[in-house]
Short mmCIF file of C-alpha atoms in Angstrom, two decimals:
data_model
loop_
_atom_site.label_atom_id
_atom_site.label_comp_id
_atom_site.label_asym_id
_atom_site.label_seq_id
_atom_site.Cartn_x
_atom_site.Cartn_y
_atom_site.Cartn_z
CA MET R 1 -0.95 -9.93 28.87
CA ILE R 2 2.30 -9.08 27.08
CA THR R 3 3.14 -5.49 26.23
CA VAL R 4 5.30 -5.90 23.15
CA THR R 5 5.81 -2.25 22.28
CA ASP R 6 5.92 1.08 24.04
CA VAL R 7 6.76 4.59 22.89
CA VAL R 8 9.42 7.03 24.05
CA ARG R 9 10.18 10.57 22.90
CA ARG R 10 13.41 11.32 21.07
CA ALA R 11 14.02 14.90 19.86
CA GLY R 12 10.31 15.65 20.08
CA LEU R 13 9.26 12.62 18.02
CA ASP R 14 7.86 9.24 19.07
CA VAL R 15 10.12 6.20 18.83
CA ARG R 16 8.81 2.67 19.31
CA ARG R 17 10.58 0.20 21.56
CA LEU R 18 10.01 -3.50 20.97
CA ARG R 19 10.40 -6.41 23.32
CA ARG R 20 12.19 -9.09 21.33
CA ALA R 21 10.49 -12.46 21.04
CA ARG R 22 11.89 -15.97 20.85
CA LEU R 23 10.56 -18.81 18.69
CA THR R 24 11.63 -22.29 19.75
CA VAL R 25 10.69 -25.71 18.38
CA VAL R 26 9.93 -27.67 21.55
CA ALA R 27 8.77 -30.93 19.94
CA GLY R 28 8.79 -32.58 16.53
CA PRO R 29 11.27 -33.17 13.69
CA ASP R 30 12.91 -29.74 14.14
CA ARG R 31 13.19 -29.86 17.93
CA ASP R 32 15.54 -27.29 19.54
CA ARG R 33 15.66 -25.02 16.51
CA ALA R 34 15.26 -21.44 17.76
CA ALA R 35 15.48 -17.79 16.73
CA THR R 36 14.79 -14.34 18.16
CA PHE R 37 13.00 -11.61 16.22
CA ASP R 38 11.87 -8.02 16.63
CA GLY R 39 10.84 -5.45 14.02
CA ALA R 40 10.77 -7.52 10.84
CA PRO R 41 8.08 -10.22 10.48
CA LEU R 42 9.37 -13.77 10.83
CA THR R 43 8.36 -16.10 8.00
CA VAL R 44 8.21 -19.79 8.90
CA GLY R 45 8.27 -22.56 6.32
CA THR R 46 10.40 -25.03 4.37
CA GLU R 47 11.40 -22.61 1.58
CA ALA R 48 15.07 -21.60 1.62
CA ASP R 49 14.27 -17.87 1.77
CA CYS R 50 12.12 -18.16 4.93
CA SER R 51 13.61 -16.51 7.98
CA PHE R 52 12.84 -19.62 10.10
CA ILE R 53 13.30 -22.80 8.08
CA LEU R 54 11.73 -26.11 9.08
CA ALA R 55 12.36 -29.55 7.61
CA ASP R 56 9.01 -31.12 8.54
CA ARG R 57 7.39 -32.27 5.29
CA LYS R 58 3.93 -31.43 6.61
CA VAL R 59 4.92 -27.76 6.79
CA SER R 60 4.23 -25.63 3.69
CA ARG R 61 6.91 -23.75 1.78
CA ARG R 62 5.76 -20.45 3.28
CA HIS R 63 3.55 -21.58 6.13
CA LEU R 64 3.22 -18.84 8.71
CA GLU R 65 4.19 -15.24 9.40
CA ILE R 66 4.75 -13.92 12.93
CA ALA R 67 5.01 -10.19 13.65
CA LEU R 68 5.11 -8.08 16.77
CA ALA R 69 1.95 -6.07 17.39
CA ASP R 70 1.42 -3.43 20.06
CA ASP R 71 -0.63 -5.83 22.14
CA GLY R 72 1.06 -9.14 21.45
CA TYR R 73 2.00 -11.41 18.56
CA GLN R 74 0.24 -11.26 15.21
CA LEU R 75 0.06 -14.74 13.71
CA ARG R 76 -0.93 -15.09 10.07
CA ASP R 77 -1.31 -18.40 8.25
CA LEU R 78 -0.10 -17.99 4.66
CA GLY R 79 -2.59 -20.37 3.10
CA SER R 80 -0.74 -23.46 4.31
CA THR R 81 -1.84 -26.92 3.22
CA ASN R 82 -2.22 -28.43 6.70
CA GLY R 83 -3.12 -25.31 8.64
CA SER R 84 -1.68 -23.50 11.65
CA PHE R 85 -2.84 -23.98 15.24
CA VAL R 86 -2.36 -21.84 18.33
CA ASP R 87 -2.96 -23.56 21.67
CA GLY R 88 -4.85 -26.26 19.77
CA MET R 89 -7.12 -23.89 17.79
CA ARG R 90 -6.79 -23.47 14.02
CA PHE R 91 -6.47 -19.86 12.86
CA ALA R 92 -6.02 -17.75 9.75
CA ASP R 93 -5.04 -14.39 11.25
CA VAL R 94 -5.02 -13.72 14.97
CA THR R 95 -3.26 -11.57 17.57
CA VAL R 96 -2.30 -13.34 20.80
CA ASP R 97 -1.48 -11.27 23.91
CA ARG R 98 0.53 -13.92 25.74
CA ALA R 99 3.21 -16.54 25.26
CA CYS R 100 1.67 -19.27 23.14
CA ARG R 101 2.27 -22.67 21.64
CA LEU R 102 1.96 -23.23 17.89
CA GLN R 103 1.58 -26.41 15.89
CA LEU R 104 2.72 -26.57 12.27
CA GLY R 105 2.63 -30.08 10.87
CA ASP R 106 4.36 -32.30 13.46
CA ASP R 107 6.38 -29.43 14.90
CA HIS R 108 5.32 -27.70 18.13
CA LEU R 109 6.74 -24.20 18.62
CA LEU R 110 6.77 -21.85 21.60
CA VAL R 111 6.51 -18.07 21.10
CA GLU R 112 7.57 -16.11 24.18
CA PRO R 113 9.24 -12.83 25.21
CA ALA R 114 13.02 -12.84 24.91
CA GLY R 115 13.44 -10.06 27.47
CA GLU R 116 15.65 -7.71 25.46
CA ILE R 117 14.27 -4.29 24.46
CA VAL R 118 15.30 -2.70 21.16
CA GLU R 119 14.38 0.62 19.58
CA VAL R 120 13.07 0.53 16.01
CA PRO R 121 15.03 2.94 13.79
CA ALA R 122 12.79 5.79 12.61
CA SER R 123 13.46 8.69 10.29
CA SER R 124 13.86 12.14 11.82
CA SER R 125 11.82 13.48 8.90
CA THR R 126 8.02 13.60 8.86
CA ARG R 127 7.97 13.48 5.06
CA PHE R 128 9.16 11.11 2.38
CA GLY R 129 8.50 12.73 -0.97
CA SER R 130 4.83 13.69 -0.83
CA ALA R 131 4.01 11.14 1.86
CA ILE R 132 3.45 12.59 5.34
CA GLY R 133 3.62 11.02 8.78
CA THR R 134 4.66 12.05 12.28
CA SER R 135 3.81 8.65 13.75
CA ALA R 136 6.60 6.26 14.67
CA ARG R 137 5.19 3.61 12.32
CA MET R 138 5.29 5.83 9.24
CA ARG R 139 8.73 7.19 10.08
CA GLU R 140 9.97 3.62 10.39
CA VAL R 141 8.83 3.07 6.79
CA PHE R 142 10.53 6.33 5.78
CA ALA R 143 13.78 5.20 7.43
CA VAL R 144 13.89 1.99 5.37
CA LEU R 145 13.07 3.77 2.12
CA GLU R 146 15.62 6.52 2.72
CA ARG R 147 18.30 3.81 2.86
CA VAL R 148 17.19 1.85 -0.21
CA ALA R 149 16.06 4.70 -2.50
CA PRO R 150 19.59 5.52 -3.76
CA THR R 151 20.19 1.86 -4.67
CA ASN R 152 18.81 -0.18 -7.58
CA LEU R 153 17.10 -2.72 -5.32
CA SER R 154 13.55 -3.71 -6.20
CA VAL R 155 11.04 -2.64 -3.56
CA LEU R 156 7.66 -4.17 -2.72
CA VAL R 157 5.30 -1.79 -0.92
CA GLU R 158 2.42 -3.57 0.80
CA GLY R 159 -0.64 -1.96 2.31
CA GLU R 160 -4.37 -1.50 2.11
CA THR R 161 -5.95 0.50 -0.69
CA GLY R 162 -5.58 4.23 -0.18
CA THR R 163 -2.59 4.14 2.18
CA GLY R 164 -0.34 6.13 -0.18
CA LYS R 165 1.78 3.39 -1.76
CA GLU R 166 2.17 5.33 -5.01
CA LEU R 167 3.41 8.41 -3.13
CA LEU R 168 6.13 6.27 -1.57
CA ALA R 169 7.09 4.94 -5.01
CA GLU R 170 7.38 8.52 -6.26
CA GLY R 171 9.56 9.35 -3.25
CA ILE R 172 11.86 6.40 -3.98
CA HIS R 173 12.24 7.62 -7.57
CA ARG R 174 12.98 11.22 -6.55
CA LEU R 175 15.71 10.17 -4.12
CA SER R 176 17.38 7.82 -6.61
CA ALA R 177 20.03 8.49 -9.24
CA ARG R 178 17.22 7.94 -11.78
CA ALA R 179 15.27 11.04 -10.70
CA SER R 180 15.95 12.87 -13.97
CA ARG R 181 14.55 9.96 -15.98
CA PRO R 182 10.88 8.89 -16.25
CA LEU R 183 8.72 7.40 -13.53
CA VAL R 184 6.17 5.25 -15.37
CA VAL R 185 3.10 3.72 -13.73
CA LEU R 186 1.29 0.52 -14.66
CA ASP R 187 -1.82 -0.34 -12.64
CA CYS R 188 -2.39 -4.07 -13.21
CA GLY R 189 -5.86 -3.80 -11.72
CA ALA R 190 -6.99 -1.16 -14.23
CA VAL R 191 -5.90 -2.90 -17.45
CA ALA R 192 -7.92 -5.58 -19.21
CA GLU R 193 -6.20 -8.95 -18.90
CA SER R 194 -5.91 -9.27 -22.67
CA LEU R 195 -3.96 -6.00 -22.87
CA VAL R 196 -1.53 -6.39 -19.98
CA GLU R 197 1.24 -7.95 -22.09
CA SER R 198 1.02 -5.10 -24.61
CA GLU R 199 1.05 -2.53 -21.79
CA LEU R 200 4.16 -4.12 -20.32
CA PHE R 201 6.21 -4.83 -23.41
CA GLY R 202 4.56 -2.89 -26.25
CA HIS R 203 3.42 -4.24 -29.59
CA GLU R 204 4.14 -4.03 -33.29
CA ARG R 205 1.67 -2.87 -35.89
CA GLY R 206 -0.78 -5.64 -36.78
CA ALA R 207 0.19 -7.79 -33.78
CA PHE R 208 -3.51 -8.10 -32.90
CA THR R 209 -6.83 -6.53 -33.77
CA ASP R 210 -6.77 -2.75 -33.23
CA ALA R 211 -2.96 -2.65 -33.25
CA VAL R 212 -2.98 -0.06 -36.03
CA SER R 213 0.48 1.25 -35.15
CA ALA R 214 3.53 0.16 -33.20
CA ARG R 215 3.61 1.17 -29.56
CA ALA R 216 6.21 1.05 -26.80
CA GLY R 217 5.31 -0.60 -23.50
CA VAL R 218 5.98 0.70 -20.01
CA PHE R 219 9.39 -0.97 -19.83
CA GLU R 220 10.64 0.95 -22.85
CA SER R 221 8.97 4.16 -21.65
CA ALA R 222 10.70 3.83 -18.27
CA ASP R 223 14.15 3.10 -19.74
CA GLY R 224 16.76 4.67 -17.47
CA GLY R 225 14.12 5.43 -14.86
CA THR R 226 11.67 3.70 -12.54
CA LEU R 227 8.70 1.47 -13.33
CA PHE R 228 6.00 1.43 -10.67
CA ILE R 229 3.84 -1.70 -11.01
CA ASP R 230 0.75 -1.08 -8.92
CA GLU R 231 -1.41 -3.99 -7.76
CA ILE R 232 1.15 -6.50 -9.00
CA GLY R 233 -0.86 -9.24 -7.32
CA GLU R 234 -3.47 -8.84 -10.09
CA LEU R 235 -0.94 -9.72 -12.81
CA PRO R 236 -2.21 -12.76 -14.76
CA LEU R 237 -0.31 -15.91 -13.90
CA ALA R 238 0.53 -16.60 -17.56
CA LEU R 239 2.40 -13.30 -17.83
CA GLN R 240 4.41 -13.64 -14.64
CA PRO R 241 7.25 -15.69 -16.23
CA LYS R 242 7.60 -13.04 -18.96
CA LEU R 243 7.81 -10.26 -16.40
CA LEU R 244 10.40 -12.22 -14.42
CA ARG R 245 12.44 -12.83 -17.58
CA ALA R 246 12.38 -9.12 -18.41
CA LEU R 247 13.48 -8.19 -14.89
CA GLU R 248 16.34 -10.67 -14.87
CA SER R 249 17.60 -10.17 -18.43
CA GLY R 250 16.94 -6.46 -18.85
CA GLU R 251 15.39 -7.24 -22.25
CA VAL R 252 11.84 -6.97 -23.57
CA ARG R 253 10.18 -8.11 -26.76
CA ARG R 254 7.13 -6.38 -28.12
CA VAL R 255 4.05 -8.45 -28.92
CA GLY R 256 4.32 -9.47 -32.56
CA SER R 257 8.09 -8.89 -32.76
CA THR R 258 11.02 -11.30 -33.01
CA HIS R 259 13.56 -8.77 -31.72
CA THR R 260 14.44 -7.91 -28.15
CA ARG R 261 15.28 -4.47 -26.82
CA LYS R 262 17.62 -3.69 -23.96
CA VAL R 263 16.10 -1.67 -21.11
CA ASP R 264 17.50 -0.33 -17.84
CA VAL R 265 14.62 -0.15 -15.38
CA ARG R 266 14.31 -0.16 -11.61
CA VAL R 267 11.04 -1.72 -10.41
CA VAL R 268 8.97 -0.64 -7.45
CA ALA R 269 5.84 -2.77 -6.99
CA ALA R 270 2.82 -2.41 -4.74
CA THR R 271 0.02 -4.67 -3.63
CA ASN R 272 -2.89 -4.81 -1.22
CA ARG R 273 -2.92 -8.61 -1.46
CA ASN R 274 -1.15 -11.18 0.70
CA LEU R 275 1.46 -12.27 -1.86
CA PRO R 276 3.06 -15.02 0.28
CA GLN R 277 -0.40 -16.56 0.57
CA ALA R 278 -0.83 -16.19 -3.20
CA VAL R 279 2.48 -17.99 -3.66
CA ASN R 280 1.25 -20.90 -1.55
CA SER R 281 -2.03 -21.07 -3.46
CA GLY R 282 -0.21 -21.05 -6.81
CA SER R 283 -1.71 -17.78 -8.08
CA PHE R 284 1.60 -15.92 -7.85
CA ARG R 285 5.00 -17.30 -8.76
CA ALA R 286 7.48 -17.69 -5.93
CA ASP R 287 10.47 -16.70 -8.08
CA LEU R 288 8.78 -13.47 -9.18
CA TYR R 289 7.87 -12.68 -5.58
CA TYR R 290 11.49 -13.08 -4.48
CA ARG R 291 12.62 -10.86 -7.36
CA VAL R 292 10.28 -7.93 -6.68
CA ALA R 293 10.49 -8.18 -2.87
CA ALA R 294 14.24 -7.63 -2.47
CA VAL R 295 13.13 -4.97 0.02
CA ARG R 296 9.67 -5.22 1.54
CA VAL R 297 7.85 -2.50 3.50
CA VAL R 298 4.35 -2.53 4.93
CA VAL R 299 2.43 0.77 5.08
CA PRO R 300 0.20 0.85 8.18
CA PRO R 301 -3.49 1.69 7.68
CA LEU R 302 -4.65 5.11 8.83
CA ARG R 303 -6.55 3.65 11.80
CA GLN R 304 -3.20 2.51 13.23
CA ARG R 305 -1.64 5.98 12.98
CA ARG R 306 -4.38 8.41 13.93
CA GLU R 307 -1.79 10.88 15.22
CA ASP R 308 -0.94 11.61 11.56
CA ILE R 309 -4.44 12.90 10.78
CA PRO R 310 -4.04 16.55 11.92
CA LEU R 311 -0.93 16.98 9.76
CA LEU R 312 -2.62 15.27 6.81
CA VAL R 313 -5.69 17.50 7.17
CA GLN R 314 -3.49 20.60 7.23
CA SER R 315 -1.61 19.46 4.12
CA PHE R 316 -4.81 18.68 2.20
CA ALA R 317 -6.32 22.04 3.17
CA GLU R 318 -3.21 23.87 1.94
CA GLN R 319 -3.31 21.98 -1.36
CA VAL R 320 -6.99 22.84 -1.91
CA ALA R 321 -6.36 26.52 -1.09
CA ASP R 322 -3.41 26.63 -3.51
CA GLU R 323 -5.45 25.03 -6.29
CA LEU R 324 -8.29 27.50 -5.82
CA GLY R 325 -6.00 30.47 -5.20
CA ALA R 326 -8.16 31.44 -2.24
CA ASP R 327 -8.09 31.48 1.54
CA LEU R 328 -10.32 28.84 3.10
CA GLN R 329 -11.77 28.75 6.59
CA PRO R 330 -9.78 26.13 8.53
CA LEU R 331 -11.49 23.13 10.06
CA SER R 332 -12.25 23.51 13.74
CA PRO R 333 -10.42 21.43 16.38
CA SER R 334 -13.65 19.54 17.06
CA ALA R 335 -13.97 18.65 13.38
CA ILE R 336 -10.40 17.35 13.31
CA ALA R 337 -11.07 15.36 16.49
CA ARG R 338 -14.05 13.74 14.77
CA LEU R 339 -11.90 12.92 11.77
CA GLN R 340 -9.41 11.24 14.10
CA ALA R 341 -12.18 9.12 15.59
CA GLU R 342 -13.31 7.66 12.25
CA PRO R 343 -12.14 4.18 11.14
CA TRP R 344 -11.24 5.29 7.56
CA PRO R 345 -11.50 1.99 5.68
CA GLY R 346 -10.43 3.90 2.56
CA ASN R 347 -7.39 5.25 4.45
CA VAL R 348 -5.61 8.46 3.40
CA ARG R 349 -7.45 8.66 0.08
CA GLU R 350 -10.82 8.61 1.85
CA LEU R 351 -9.62 11.19 4.40
CA ARG R 352 -8.51 13.54 1.63
CA ASN R 353 -11.88 13.31 -0.10
CA ALA R 354 -13.65 14.00 3.21
CA VAL R 355 -11.47 17.05 3.91
CA GLU R 356 -12.12 18.44 0.43
CA ARG R 357 -15.88 18.03 0.92
CA LEU R 358 -15.72 19.78 4.27
CA LEU R 359 -13.76 22.68 2.79
CA LEU R 360 -15.52 23.05 -0.57
CA ALA R 361 -19.03 21.84 0.13
CA PRO R 362 -19.55 21.97 3.91
CA ASP R 363 -23.31 21.45 3.58
CA LEU R 364 -22.82 18.00 2.07
CA PRO R 365 -23.10 15.11 4.53
CA THR R 366 -19.91 13.14 5.07
CA VAL R 367 -18.65 10.50 7.47
CA ALA R 368 -17.37 13.23 9.78
CA THR R 369 -19.32 16.43 9.26
CA GLY R 370 -17.69 18.49 12.03
CA GLU R 371 -18.65 22.15 12.02
CA ARG R 372 -16.33 24.65 10.36
CA SER R 373 -14.97 27.25 12.73
CA GLY R 374 -16.81 30.51 12.31
CA SER R 375 -19.65 28.97 10.30
CA HIS R 376 -23.23 29.99 10.99
CA PRO R 377 -26.39 28.20 9.88
CA SER R 378 -28.77 29.99 7.57
CA PRO R 379 -32.37 30.55 8.64
CA ALA R 380 -34.46 27.46 7.99
CA SER R 381 -36.84 29.43 5.78
CA ALA R 382 -33.95 30.26 3.42
CA LEU R 383 -32.95 26.64 2.92
CA PRO R 384 -33.96 24.81 -0.28
CA PRO R 385 -35.25 21.24 0.03
CA TYR R 386 -32.50 19.05 1.47
CA HIS R 387 -32.26 16.41 -1.26
CA ALA R 388 -32.40 18.93 -4.08
CA ALA R 389 -29.73 21.10 -2.45
CA ARG R 390 -27.52 18.11 -1.83
CA ARG R 391 -27.83 16.90 -5.42
CA ASP R 392 -27.13 20.35 -6.90
CA GLN R 393 -24.14 21.02 -4.65
CA LEU R 394 -22.61 17.64 -5.34
CA GLU R 395 -23.02 17.86 -9.10
CA ARG R 396 -21.62 21.41 -9.17
CA PHE R 397 -18.61 20.36 -7.10
CA GLU R 398 -17.94 17.25 -9.23
CA ARG R 399 -18.17 19.21 -12.50
CA GLU R 400 -15.86 21.96 -11.29
CA TYR R 401 -13.41 19.49 -9.81
CA ALA R 402 -13.38 17.26 -12.92
CA ALA R 403 -12.94 20.29 -15.20
CA ARG R 404 -9.94 21.43 -13.16
CA LEU R 405 -8.44 17.94 -13.25
CA ARG R 406 -8.84 17.68 -17.01
CA ALA R 407 -7.30 21.11 -17.55
CA ASP R 408 -4.31 20.54 -15.28
CA PHE R 409 -3.69 16.83 -15.87
CA PRO R 410 -4.28 15.53 -19.43
CA SER R 411 -3.03 12.11 -18.30
CA LEU R 412 -5.68 10.02 -16.54
CA SER R 413 -3.03 8.46 -14.26
CA ALA R 414 -1.66 11.85 -13.23
CA ALA R 415 -5.17 13.19 -12.64
CA ALA R 416 -6.08 10.15 -10.50
CA ARG R 417 -2.92 10.60 -8.42
CA ALA R 418 -3.62 14.30 -7.89
CA ALA R 419 -7.24 13.57 -6.89
CA GLY R 420 -6.37 10.68 -4.59
CA LEU R 421 -8.60 8.35 -6.60
CA ASP R 422 -7.88 5.13 -8.41
CA ARG R 423 -8.01 5.25 -12.22
CA ARG R 424 -11.24 3.29 -12.48
CA SER R 425 -13.11 5.59 -10.08
CA LEU R 426 -11.96 8.65 -12.00
CA GLN R 427 -12.92 7.05 -15.32
CA ARG R 428 -16.41 6.38 -13.96
CA LEU R 429 -16.72 9.96 -12.73
CA TYR R 430 -15.68 11.39 -16.13
CA ARG R 431 -18.04 9.06 -17.97
CA ARG R 432 -21.00 9.88 -15.72
CA LEU R 433 -20.49 13.63 -16.09
CA ASP R 434 -20.02 13.34 -19.87
CA GLU R 435 -23.29 11.45 -20.22
CA LYS R 436 -25.34 14.17 -18.45
#
């Protein structure tokens, strides 16, 4: 078994050390081609922008991605035409804990340790904007973003839903020279396909049914500032050339207009999809991918950085106390330990919701119901029926929480960000409460 990474302490913080790997073509049309790699994933394919370029015609444009994992090499096929094979077995996404032999088309490649140890640069800060992380993995993301935030480079933030991609986009904006100008958000997954073009570029009066007045799109609204395009992988294929043209020319044209408008916008995009795979499948344009991914960072899921959970819990508890203007009983160490043991498929967003339930409605069941320190159960005879009590408590909490959101955040997007929910979930909550 290969130990690819280990952790050392530097100034009281963890720093990851990586054992470099070597990729060598040992047989086939590209024989003897070789490269070493460490922190950044290595993309293998025939496309000119791949970090390891092959000439074999049976290899796809973006065929395979290889990254270092704690326990070996993570190999991910990018939807290639002819498939990827490790030690003779076809795979889609696998982690291999030893030196291994790959086959891509007619090329055979060897992945093995290169011997050299390198330390991955990590920020000395445990915060980037509103994003929090003491773990080495998160501080590695912070280190990259601290360097690129002051520039005008486009940034693609990848990660599972709920990992805090929008918080990182806000941090990039705050640390840029555009901080005094608007940060505008477009969630491609929350807009009907027929309306995405209007949301992006605006429209003139009468351009389509219901266009009763002219309206600026997000590009015009973000002029001089930053445009955060969330879930860019959901952007309809037909609109991708228009977005690329706007990014490259700095000009937009409203739907129904013959005139273009100049805009100065920096784009930060986010996705939970595998965009290189989408490029191979034809559902996402390669040229648009290259344009938005000038800098690419991957936010690790919460299950890969459990050491961040205590700090996140503390931050969420402080935010809830500030919002209520009241002191709240802190969660007990055993409750926090249980939170650290959960898998959190919804990541930081799910953790925040769980912490709020534990603080505001401790009698409600949750995925980690750890006891509150200093709490005492009431006599059984004083308890109302379980299901009735649960229903009443939940509805009361939702109404109070929604009322506070609506009062403090008239914008649905701002309210969703503050609540740690996506726009569609918050819309459903509002609608359900309004119908009662």
